[in-house]
Amino acid sequence: MRRSMRGLPPKLHDIAYDPGLVVPAADGSPLLTDHYFPLDGGDFPTLLVRSPYGRGFPWAPMYGVLLAEQGFHVVLQSCRGTGGSGGDFHLWRNEAADGRATVAWLRQQPWFSGVLGTIGPSYLGYVQWALAMDPPPELRAMVVQIGMHDPHGFFHAGGTFSLENALVVAMGLTTQHQGVPSFLRATLRLQRHLRRAAADLPLVEAYRPALGGPVPFLDGAMAHPDAGDIHWDGADVGSAADGLIVPTALIGGWHDVNLDQTLQQYERLRRAGCDTALLVGPWSHQSALQQGWPEVFTESLAWLRAHLYDDLSALRPTRVRVQVGGRGAWQDLPDWPPVLRGRRWYIDTDGALTHRAPEDTSEPLSFRYDPADPTPSLGGALAGGKAAQADNRPLEARKDVLTFTTAPLPDPVTILGPVRAILRISTDTGHADVFARLCDVDPRNRSTNVCDGIRRLQPDEEDPATVTVAMSSTAYRFPAGHRIRLQISGGAHPRFARNAGTGEPTATATRLAPVRISLHHPSVIVLPIADEAAAD
């Protein structure tokens, strides 16, 4: 790992490890645990890394080895029902109790100094928030990397089902802990079957060949779209941030599937007065731990040293650091978001995007969305290895995609913060989704996606309804001569499950019906301009 990664700090200690330790879970099930530690004498802080993805590659080299070399005891543990640990895996129900049981075991170890930190990405971030619901007194620091706290919010973004990401996550959770060969076979199987899994009906049965059979937690997530359903009781552990006093560093990517949850965590920690820091880079869920690993590891290590060793030498002076897309430069900020107000660009009937609102009498613009030929997804925040940013011209050439574009910009425009579209929408059936995307169009007419969002319309909404489509957040600089573009369509398939158009539940729908979607005036996109004097 060290030879393949430039930018990592030099090794400080020779290390050893003790594999296959048995730690009792809250119900007594054996949790298999590996212990990495420096060979030098003295007290070292302990880092707890709990994972459902196994304890081999890449977790052992990236967390066990590298962090032990920096002077930490690293306890790398397989969650209940994974990686040889006993019991049955549940997507959220056991993590808080098993985390506390592991800390109780740590207290009995002669090498445990009583100083504890946690670290990890994705679901390894979720288990940290679960432990923080009732944090043990030894917990002195957390590092949540591209992590989630709300499973429902992951599966049902904007009221739609996040189909492709759900399949990728389910594949990883069910196979990665079995070893690299099993994981690679499962990845190839999903790639072969994804198109058919997304096209056949009903969805709850169609996905099974892609994953080698039914996955109970995926069936449950698909069948319960309502966040208030009893199915999700106890799943959202985001309230841990509301009163947390444990210093917590958050790391995200502008194209990460968990970006919105990362920024929600930051906002809640700031309101609670908790010591926190935020780093957001140009990464997707995968690339944060690949191309972004030197920055991610360096940031994480600095936070752990500051709060477990009282070593502030590598800690950056500002609370927030973001990479500004379109420019590629890092920018330090005192807080996030730095821009609290936005500038509006209105859609016009001729495909323009302007600061002037069109006349109320202007005719609406409409398109036909056909779930039998759904608008495809191209780029965006995906958990798999597909490119997050892509040339959107093939997508924009379709008849079911509307685009609105500014004139070439006379000066650069930088946006920092949340992007949203406020749209007046009507449909002829009441059953539709609205997908909105911000793009950067260069002088050669290449259209590159910046951020996006989706919203499911409700049949009982007024017609036309004014709806807000949250398009996530970004830090991006549009150069002079480029144009800003807003895309509007009826979906992004298979990233999001298509709206069947019949009102049937997504999981069990067996019929498809097209819908005509009309966009009325005034409809706008609101961009957080970095120059506050220019905001309205």
Coordinates of C-alpha atoms in Angstrom, one line a residue:
M1 CA 0.0 0.0 0.0
R2 CA 2.7 2.5 1.0
R3 CA 4.7 1.8 -2.2
S4 CA 1.7 2.4 -4.4
M5 CA 0.6 5.7 -2.7
R6 CA 2.5 8.9 -2.9
G7 CA 1.9 11.5 -0.3
L8 CA 1.5 9.2 2.7
P9 CA 3.5 10.1 5.8
P10 CA 6.6 8.1 6.6
K11 CA 6.3 5.1 8.9
L12 CA 7.1 5.8 12.5
H13 CA 6.9 2.3 14.0
D14 CA 7.5 -1.4 13.1
I15 CA 4.3 -3.3 13.9
A16 CA 2.8 -6.7 14.6
Y17 CA -0.7 -8.0 14.6
D18 CA -2.7 -10.6 16.5
P19 CA -5.4 -12.0 14.2
G20 CA -8.7 -13.8 14.9
L21 CA -9.4 -12.6 18.5
V22 CA -12.9 -13.3 19.7
V23 CA -14.8 -10.4 21.2
P24 CA -18.3 -11.1 22.6
A25 CA -21.1 -9.2 20.9
A26 CA -24.0 -7.8 22.9
D27 CA -25.8 -11.1 22.5
G28 CA -22.7 -13.2 23.1
S29 CA -22.0 -13.9 19.4
P30 CA -18.3 -14.1 18.6
L31 CA -17.0 -11.0 16.8
L32 CA -13.8 -11.9 15.0
T33 CA -11.2 -9.1 15.5
D34 CA -7.7 -8.4 14.4
H35 CA -5.3 -6.3 16.6
Y36 CA -2.5 -4.3 14.9
F37 CA 0.0 -2.6 17.2
P38 CA 3.4 -0.8 17.3
L39 CA 6.3 -2.9 18.6
D40 CA 7.8 -0.1 20.5
G41 CA 7.2 0.3 24.2
G42 CA 4.8 2.8 25.8
D43 CA 1.2 3.7 25.8
F44 CA -0.6 4.2 22.4
P45 CA -4.1 5.3 21.8
T46 CA -6.6 2.8 20.3
L47 CA -8.6 3.1 17.1
L48 CA -11.7 1.0 16.7
V49 CA -12.6 0.1 13.1
R50 CA -15.8 -2.0 12.8
S51 CA -16.6 -3.3 9.3
P52 CA -19.2 -5.6 7.5
Y53 CA -16.8 -5.9 4.6
G54 CA -14.2 -8.3 6.1
R55 CA -10.8 -7.7 7.6
G56 CA -8.6 -8.4 4.6
F57 CA -7.9 -6.2 1.6
P58 CA -8.2 -3.2 1.5
W59 CA -9.1 -2.7 5.1
A60 CA -6.0 -4.4 6.6
P61 CA -3.4 -2.4 4.8
M62 CA -5.3 1.0 4.7
Y63 CA -6.4 1.0 8.3
G64 CA -4.7 -1.7 10.3
V65 CA -1.2 -1.4 8.9
L66 CA -0.9 2.3 8.1
L67 CA -2.4 3.5 11.3
A68 CA -0.5 1.1 13.5
E69 CA 2.7 2.3 11.8
Q70 CA 1.7 5.9 13.0
G71 CA 1.5 4.9 16.6
F72 CA -2.0 3.4 17.3
H73 CA -3.4 0.2 18.5
V74 CA -5.9 -0.7 15.7
V75 CA -8.8 -3.0 16.5
L76 CA -10.3 -4.2 13.1
Q77 CA -13.5 -6.1 13.7
S78 CA -16.0 -7.9 11.5
C79 CA -19.6 -6.8 12.3
R80 CA -22.0 -9.5 13.5
G81 CA -22.8 -12.0 10.8
T82 CA -19.9 -11.0 8.5
G83 CA -16.3 -12.0 8.0
G84 CA -16.6 -15.1 10.2
S85 CA -18.3 -13.3 13.1
G86 CA -21.3 -15.1 14.6
G87 CA -24.9 -14.1 14.6
D88 CA -26.9 -12.6 11.7
F89 CA -26.1 -9.3 10.0
H90 CA -28.8 -6.6 10.2
L91 CA -28.4 -3.4 8.4
W92 CA -28.6 -1.3 11.5
R93 CA -30.1 -3.0 14.5
N94 CA -27.0 -4.4 16.3
E95 CA -24.3 -1.8 15.7
A96 CA -24.7 0.4 18.7
A97 CA -24.9 -2.5 21.2
D98 CA -22.0 -4.4 19.6
G99 CA -19.9 -1.3 19.5
R100 CA -20.5 -0.8 23.3
A101 CA -19.7 -4.5 23.9
T102 CA -16.4 -4.1 22.1
V103 CA -15.4 -1.1 24.2
A104 CA -16.2 -3.1 27.3
W105 CA -13.9 -5.8 26.0
L106 CA -11.2 -3.2 25.3
R107 CA -11.3 -2.0 29.0
Q108 CA -10.1 -5.5 30.0
Q109 CA -7.0 -5.5 27.7
P110 CA -3.7 -4.6 29.3
W111 CA -2.6 -2.6 26.4
F112 CA -5.7 -0.3 26.3
S113 CA -4.7 3.1 27.6
G114 CA -8.2 4.4 28.0
V115 CA -7.9 6.8 25.0
L116 CA -10.1 5.7 22.1
G117 CA -10.9 7.0 18.6
T118 CA -12.9 5.6 15.8
I119 CA -12.4 5.9 12.0
G120 CA -13.8 4.4 8.8
P121 CA -15.7 5.1 5.5
S122 CA -19.2 4.4 4.3
Y123 CA -20.9 1.8 6.6
L124 CA -17.9 2.1 8.8
G125 CA -19.0 5.6 9.3
Y126 CA -22.5 4.5 10.2
V127 CA -21.3 2.2 13.0
Q128 CA -19.4 5.2 14.4
W129 CA -22.6 7.3 14.6
A130 CA -24.3 4.3 16.2
L131 CA -21.7 4.2 19.0
A132 CA -22.0 8.0 19.4
M133 CA -25.7 7.7 20.3
D134 CA -24.4 6.8 23.7
P135 CA -20.6 7.5 23.5
P136 CA -18.4 5.8 26.0
P137 CA -16.3 8.1 28.2
E138 CA -13.1 6.8 26.5
L139 CA -14.1 8.1 23.1
R140 CA -12.0 11.2 22.3
A141 CA -12.2 11.5 18.5
M142 CA -14.1 10.3 15.5
V143 CA -13.2 10.4 11.8
V144 CA -16.2 9.7 9.5
Q145 CA -15.1 9.3 5.9
I146 CA -17.8 9.4 3.2
G147 CA -20.1 8.1 5.9
M148 CA -23.9 7.8 6.3
H149 CA -26.2 8.0 9.3
D150 CA -29.6 7.4 7.7
P151 CA -30.2 4.2 5.7
H152 CA -33.7 5.4 4.6
G153 CA -32.2 8.6 3.2
F154 CA -29.7 6.5 1.3
F155 CA -32.2 4.2 -0.3
H156 CA -35.0 6.8 -1.0
A157 CA -33.4 10.0 -2.2
G158 CA -35.9 12.6 -3.1
G159 CA -38.8 10.1 -2.7
T160 CA -37.4 7.8 -5.4
F161 CA -35.6 4.4 -4.9
S162 CA -31.8 4.7 -5.5
L163 CA -31.8 1.5 -7.6
E164 CA -28.2 1.2 -8.9
N165 CA -26.6 2.4 -5.7
A166 CA -28.8 0.0 -3.7
L167 CA -27.7 -2.9 -5.8
V168 CA -24.0 -2.0 -5.5
V169 CA -24.2 -1.6 -1.8
A170 CA -26.2 -4.8 -1.3
M171 CA -23.6 -6.7 -3.5
G172 CA -20.8 -5.3 -1.3
L173 CA -22.4 -6.1 2.0
T174 CA -23.3 -9.7 1.0
T175 CA -20.0 -10.7 -0.6
Q176 CA -17.0 -8.5 0.2
H177 CA -16.6 -10.0 3.6
Q178 CA -16.2 -13.4 1.9
G179 CA -12.9 -12.4 0.3
V180 CA -11.7 -10.7 -2.9
P181 CA -12.4 -13.6 -5.3
S182 CA -16.1 -13.8 -4.1
F183 CA -16.4 -10.0 -4.4
L184 CA -15.0 -9.9 -7.9
R185 CA -17.3 -12.7 -9.1
A186 CA -20.3 -10.8 -7.6
T187 CA -19.2 -7.6 -9.2
L188 CA -19.1 -9.2 -12.7
R189 CA -22.5 -10.8 -12.1
L190 CA -24.0 -7.5 -11.2
Q191 CA -22.5 -5.9 -14.3
R192 CA -23.9 -8.6 -16.5
H193 CA -27.4 -8.5 -15.1
L194 CA -27.8 -4.8 -14.2
R195 CA -29.6 -3.8 -17.4
R196 CA -32.2 -6.6 -17.2
A197 CA -32.6 -6.2 -13.4
A198 CA -33.5 -2.6 -14.0
A199 CA -35.8 -3.3 -16.9
D200 CA -37.9 -6.2 -15.8
L201 CA -41.0 -6.1 -13.6
P202 CA -41.7 -6.4 -10.8
L203 CA -38.5 -4.9 -9.5
V204 CA -38.5 -6.9 -6.2
E205 CA -38.0 -10.1 -8.3
A206 CA -36.1 -8.7 -11.3
Y207 CA -33.0 -7.7 -9.3
R208 CA -32.4 -11.2 -7.8
P209 CA -30.3 -12.7 -10.7
A210 CA -28.0 -9.7 -10.4
L211 CA -27.3 -10.5 -6.8
G212 CA -27.5 -14.2 -6.9
G213 CA -30.8 -14.4 -5.0
P214 CA -33.0 -12.3 -2.6
V215 CA -31.4 -9.9 -0.1
P216 CA -33.8 -9.4 2.8
F217 CA -32.6 -5.9 3.8
L218 CA -32.9 -4.8 0.2
D219 CA -36.4 -6.2 -0.1
G220 CA -37.3 -4.4 3.2
A221 CA -35.9 -1.1 2.0
M222 CA -37.6 -1.3 -1.3
A223 CA -41.0 -2.2 0.2
H224 CA -41.0 0.7 2.8
P225 CA -40.5 4.0 1.1
D226 CA -42.0 6.0 3.9
A227 CA -39.4 7.3 6.4
G228 CA -42.1 7.1 9.2
D229 CA -42.7 3.4 8.6
I230 CA -42.0 1.3 11.7
H231 CA -39.6 -0.7 9.5
W232 CA -37.1 2.1 9.9
D233 CA -37.4 2.5 13.7
G234 CA -33.9 3.0 15.1
A235 CA -32.2 3.2 11.7
D236 CA -31.4 6.9 11.6
V237 CA -28.6 7.6 14.1
G238 CA -28.0 11.2 12.9
S239 CA -29.4 12.6 16.2
A240 CA -26.1 11.5 17.8
A241 CA -24.6 14.7 16.3
D242 CA -27.1 16.9 18.1
G243 CA -25.5 16.8 21.5
L244 CA -22.1 15.3 20.7
I245 CA -19.0 16.6 22.4
V246 CA -16.6 14.1 20.8
P247 CA -14.4 16.0 18.3
T248 CA -15.4 14.7 14.9
A249 CA -13.8 15.2 11.5
L250 CA -16.0 14.7 8.4
I251 CA -14.6 13.8 4.9
G252 CA -16.8 13.8 1.8
G253 CA -16.7 14.0 -2.0
W254 CA -18.6 16.2 -4.3
H255 CA -19.8 13.1 -6.2
D256 CA -20.2 10.9 -3.2
V257 CA -23.6 9.2 -2.7
N258 CA -23.4 10.2 1.0
L259 CA -22.4 13.9 0.5
D260 CA -25.8 15.3 1.6
Q261 CA -25.6 13.2 4.8
T262 CA -22.1 14.3 5.4
L263 CA -23.1 18.0 5.2
Q264 CA -26.1 17.3 7.4
Q265 CA -23.8 15.8 10.0
Y266 CA -21.6 18.9 9.8
E267 CA -24.5 21.3 10.3
R268 CA -25.8 19.4 13.3
L269 CA -22.3 19.2 14.9
R270 CA -21.9 23.0 14.4
R271 CA -25.3 23.7 16.0
A272 CA -24.3 21.5 19.0
G273 CA -21.0 23.4 19.4
C274 CA -19.0 20.3 18.8
D275 CA -15.4 20.6 17.6
T276 CA -15.6 19.6 14.0
A277 CA -13.8 19.9 10.7
L278 CA -14.9 19.2 7.1
L279 CA -12.9 18.2 4.0
V280 CA -14.7 17.8 0.7
G281 CA -12.7 16.8 -2.4
P282 CA -13.4 16.0 -6.1
W283 CA -14.2 12.4 -5.3
S284 CA -16.9 9.8 -5.8
H285 CA -17.6 7.1 -3.2
Q286 CA -14.9 4.9 -4.6
S287 CA -12.3 7.4 -5.6
A288 CA -12.1 9.0 -2.2
L289 CA -10.4 5.8 -1.0
Q290 CA -8.3 5.5 -4.2
Q291 CA -7.1 8.6 -5.9
G292 CA -8.1 10.7 -2.9
W293 CA -6.5 8.4 -0.3
P294 CA -3.3 10.5 0.4
E295 CA -5.5 13.6 1.2
V296 CA -8.1 11.6 3.1
F297 CA -5.5 9.7 5.2
T298 CA -3.4 12.8 5.9
E299 CA -6.5 14.7 7.1
S300 CA -7.6 11.8 9.2
L301 CA -4.2 11.3 10.8
A302 CA -3.9 15.0 11.6
W303 CA -7.3 14.9 13.4
L304 CA -6.4 11.8 15.4
R305 CA -3.0 13.1 16.4
A306 CA -4.6 16.4 17.5
H307 CA -7.2 14.8 19.8
L308 CA -5.6 11.5 20.9
Y309 CA -2.0 12.8 21.2
D310 CA -2.6 16.5 21.8
D311 CA -0.4 17.1 18.7
L312 CA -1.8 20.2 16.9
S313 CA 1.2 20.6 14.5
A314 CA -0.5 19.2 11.4
L315 CA -4.0 20.4 12.1
R316 CA -5.1 23.0 9.5
P317 CA -6.1 26.4 10.8
T318 CA -9.6 26.6 9.2
R319 CA -12.6 24.5 9.9
V320 CA -13.5 23.7 6.3
R321 CA -11.4 22.8 3.2
V322 CA -13.0 22.2 -0.2
Q323 CA -11.8 21.5 -3.7
V324 CA -13.3 24.0 -6.2
G325 CA -14.3 22.1 -9.3
G326 CA -13.6 23.7 -12.7
R327 CA -10.4 25.2 -11.2
G328 CA -8.9 22.2 -9.3
A329 CA -7.7 24.4 -6.4
W330 CA -8.3 23.8 -2.7
Q331 CA -9.9 26.6 -0.7
D332 CA -9.9 27.0 3.0
L333 CA -13.1 28.4 4.5
P334 CA -14.2 29.4 8.0
D335 CA -17.5 27.5 7.7
W336 CA -19.9 25.7 5.4
P337 CA -21.9 26.9 3.5
P338 CA -20.2 30.2 3.2
V339 CA -22.9 31.6 1.0
L340 CA -26.4 31.8 2.5
R341 CA -28.2 33.6 -0.3
G342 CA -28.5 32.7 -3.9
R343 CA -29.0 34.3 -7.3
R344 CA -31.8 33.1 -9.5
W345 CA -31.7 32.2 -13.2
Y346 CA -35.1 31.8 -14.9
I347 CA -35.9 29.4 -17.6
D348 CA -37.2 30.9 -20.8
T349 CA -39.3 29.5 -23.6
D350 CA -36.4 29.6 -26.1
G351 CA -34.1 27.4 -24.0
A352 CA -32.4 30.4 -22.4
L353 CA -31.4 30.8 -18.8
T354 CA -31.6 34.5 -17.8
H355 CA -31.9 36.8 -14.8
R356 CA -35.2 38.2 -16.1
A357 CA -38.4 36.3 -15.4
P358 CA -40.5 35.6 -18.6
E359 CA -44.1 36.9 -18.9
D360 CA -46.6 34.9 -16.9
T361 CA -48.5 34.3 -20.1
S362 CA -45.6 32.4 -21.7
E363 CA -46.6 28.9 -22.8
P364 CA -45.3 26.0 -20.6
L365 CA -42.7 23.7 -22.0
S366 CA -43.5 20.0 -22.0
F367 CA -42.0 16.6 -22.7
R368 CA -43.2 13.0 -22.7
Y369 CA -41.6 10.6 -20.2
D370 CA -42.0 6.9 -21.1
P371 CA -40.9 4.4 -18.4
A372 CA -40.7 1.8 -21.1
D373 CA -37.8 3.9 -22.6
P374 CA -36.7 5.7 -19.5
T375 CA -34.3 8.7 -19.6
P376 CA -30.9 7.1 -18.9
S377 CA -28.5 8.2 -16.1
L378 CA -25.1 9.5 -17.2
G379 CA -22.5 10.3 -14.6
G380 CA -23.5 11.5 -11.1
A381 CA -23.1 10.2 -7.6
L382 CA -22.8 6.4 -7.9
A383 CA -21.4 4.0 -5.4
G384 CA -19.8 1.9 -8.1
G385 CA -16.8 2.6 -10.3
K386 CA -18.5 4.5 -13.1
A387 CA -17.2 8.0 -14.0
A388 CA -18.9 10.7 -11.9
Q389 CA -18.6 13.4 -14.5
A390 CA -19.4 12.8 -18.2
D391 CA -20.2 14.6 -21.4
N392 CA -23.9 15.0 -21.2
R393 CA -24.5 15.8 -24.9
P394 CA -25.9 12.4 -25.8
L395 CA -28.4 12.7 -22.9
E396 CA -29.3 16.3 -23.9
A397 CA -30.1 15.2 -27.5
R398 CA -33.0 13.2 -26.3
K399 CA -36.6 14.5 -26.7
D400 CA -37.4 13.8 -23.1
V401 CA -34.7 16.1 -21.7
L402 CA -35.2 19.9 -21.6
T403 CA -32.1 22.2 -21.4
F404 CA -31.8 25.9 -20.5
T405 CA -28.5 27.7 -21.0
T406 CA -27.0 31.1 -20.2
A407 CA -25.1 33.2 -22.7
P408 CA -21.3 32.8 -22.5
L409 CA -20.2 34.2 -19.2
P410 CA -18.2 37.5 -19.4
D411 CA -16.5 36.8 -16.1
P412 CA -15.9 33.7 -14.0
V413 CA -18.7 32.6 -11.7
T414 CA -18.0 30.7 -8.5
I415 CA -20.7 28.9 -6.5
L416 CA -20.2 27.6 -3.0
G417 CA -23.1 25.9 -1.3
P418 CA -26.4 24.1 -1.9
V419 CA -28.0 24.3 -5.4
R420 CA -31.7 24.0 -5.9
A421 CA -34.3 24.3 -8.6
I422 CA -37.7 25.8 -7.9
L423 CA -40.0 24.5 -10.6
R424 CA -43.7 24.9 -11.4
I425 CA -44.7 21.5 -12.7
S426 CA -47.9 19.9 -14.0
T427 CA -48.5 16.4 -15.3
D428 CA -51.4 14.7 -17.1
T429 CA -51.5 11.7 -14.8
G430 CA -50.1 12.9 -11.4
H431 CA -47.4 10.2 -11.4
A432 CA -44.0 11.5 -12.2
D433 CA -40.5 12.2 -11.0
V434 CA -38.5 15.4 -11.9
F435 CA -34.7 15.2 -12.3
A436 CA -32.7 18.5 -12.3
R437 CA -29.0 18.8 -13.2
L438 CA -26.5 21.6 -13.3
C439 CA -24.0 21.5 -16.1
D440 CA -20.9 23.4 -17.2
V441 CA -20.9 24.0 -21.0
D442 CA -17.4 24.8 -22.4
P443 CA -16.7 26.7 -25.7
R444 CA -16.7 23.4 -27.6
N445 CA -20.2 22.7 -26.4
R446 CA -19.2 19.9 -24.1
S447 CA -21.7 19.7 -21.3
T448 CA -20.3 18.3 -18.0
N449 CA -22.5 17.6 -15.0
V450 CA -21.7 19.4 -11.7
C451 CA -24.5 18.4 -9.3
D452 CA -28.1 17.2 -9.5
G453 CA -31.2 16.0 -7.6
I454 CA -34.5 14.2 -8.0
R455 CA -38.0 14.7 -6.6
R456 CA -41.0 12.4 -6.7
L457 CA -44.2 14.4 -7.3
Q458 CA -47.3 13.5 -5.2
P459 CA -50.6 12.9 -7.0
D460 CA -52.5 15.2 -4.6
E461 CA -50.3 18.2 -5.2
E462 CA -51.9 21.2 -6.8
D463 CA -51.7 21.6 -10.6
P464 CA -49.3 23.2 -11.4
A465 CA -47.4 22.5 -8.3
T466 CA -44.4 24.6 -7.1
V467 CA -41.7 22.0 -6.1
T468 CA -38.2 22.4 -4.9
V469 CA -35.6 19.9 -6.2
A470 CA -32.6 19.9 -3.9
M471 CA -29.6 19.4 -6.2
S472 CA -27.0 18.8 -3.5
S473 CA -24.1 21.1 -2.8
T474 CA -21.0 22.0 -4.7
A475 CA -18.0 24.2 -4.9
Y476 CA -17.4 25.1 -8.6
R477 CA -16.0 27.8 -10.8
F478 CA -17.5 28.4 -14.2
P479 CA -14.7 30.1 -16.3
A480 CA -15.3 33.1 -18.4
G481 CA -16.6 32.0 -21.8
H482 CA -18.4 28.9 -20.4
R483 CA -22.1 28.7 -20.1
I484 CA -24.3 27.5 -17.2
R485 CA -26.9 24.9 -18.1
L486 CA -30.0 23.5 -16.3
Q487 CA -31.3 20.1 -17.4
I488 CA -34.8 18.9 -16.6
S489 CA -36.1 15.4 -17.3
G490 CA -38.3 12.7 -15.8
G491 CA -35.7 10.5 -14.3
A492 CA -32.1 9.1 -14.4
H493 CA -32.3 5.3 -14.9
P494 CA -31.0 3.0 -13.5
R495 CA -29.4 5.3 -11.0
F496 CA -32.9 5.9 -9.7
A497 CA -35.8 3.4 -10.3
R498 CA -38.2 4.7 -12.9
N499 CA -41.6 6.0 -12.0
A500 CA -44.0 3.4 -13.4
G501 CA -46.5 6.1 -14.0
T502 CA -49.4 4.0 -12.6
G503 CA -49.2 4.8 -8.9
E504 CA -48.2 1.2 -8.1
P505 CA -45.4 0.8 -5.5
T506 CA -42.0 0.8 -7.0
A507 CA -41.1 -2.7 -5.7
T508 CA -44.2 -4.5 -7.0
A509 CA -45.4 -2.5 -10.1
T510 CA -46.2 -4.6 -13.1
R511 CA -47.5 -2.0 -15.5
L512 CA -45.9 1.0 -17.1
A513 CA -47.7 4.2 -18.3
P514 CA -46.1 7.3 -20.0
V515 CA -46.7 10.8 -18.6
R516 CA -46.5 14.2 -20.0
I517 CA -44.6 16.7 -17.8
S518 CA -45.1 20.4 -18.3
L519 CA -42.8 23.1 -16.9
H520 CA -44.5 26.4 -16.2
H521 CA -43.2 29.9 -15.6
P522 CA -41.7 31.2 -13.4
S523 CA -39.3 28.3 -12.8
V524 CA -35.7 29.0 -11.6
I525 CA -32.4 27.5 -10.6
V526 CA -30.9 29.1 -7.5
L527 CA -27.1 29.2 -7.3
P528 CA -25.1 30.3 -4.3
I529 CA -22.7 32.9 -5.8
A530 CA -19.5 33.3 -3.9
D531 CA -19.6 37.1 -4.3
E532 CA -22.3 37.9 -1.8
A533 CA -22.7 41.4 -3.2
A534 CA -24.0 39.8 -6.4
A535 CA -26.6 37.7 -4.6
D536 CA -30.2 38.8 -4.5

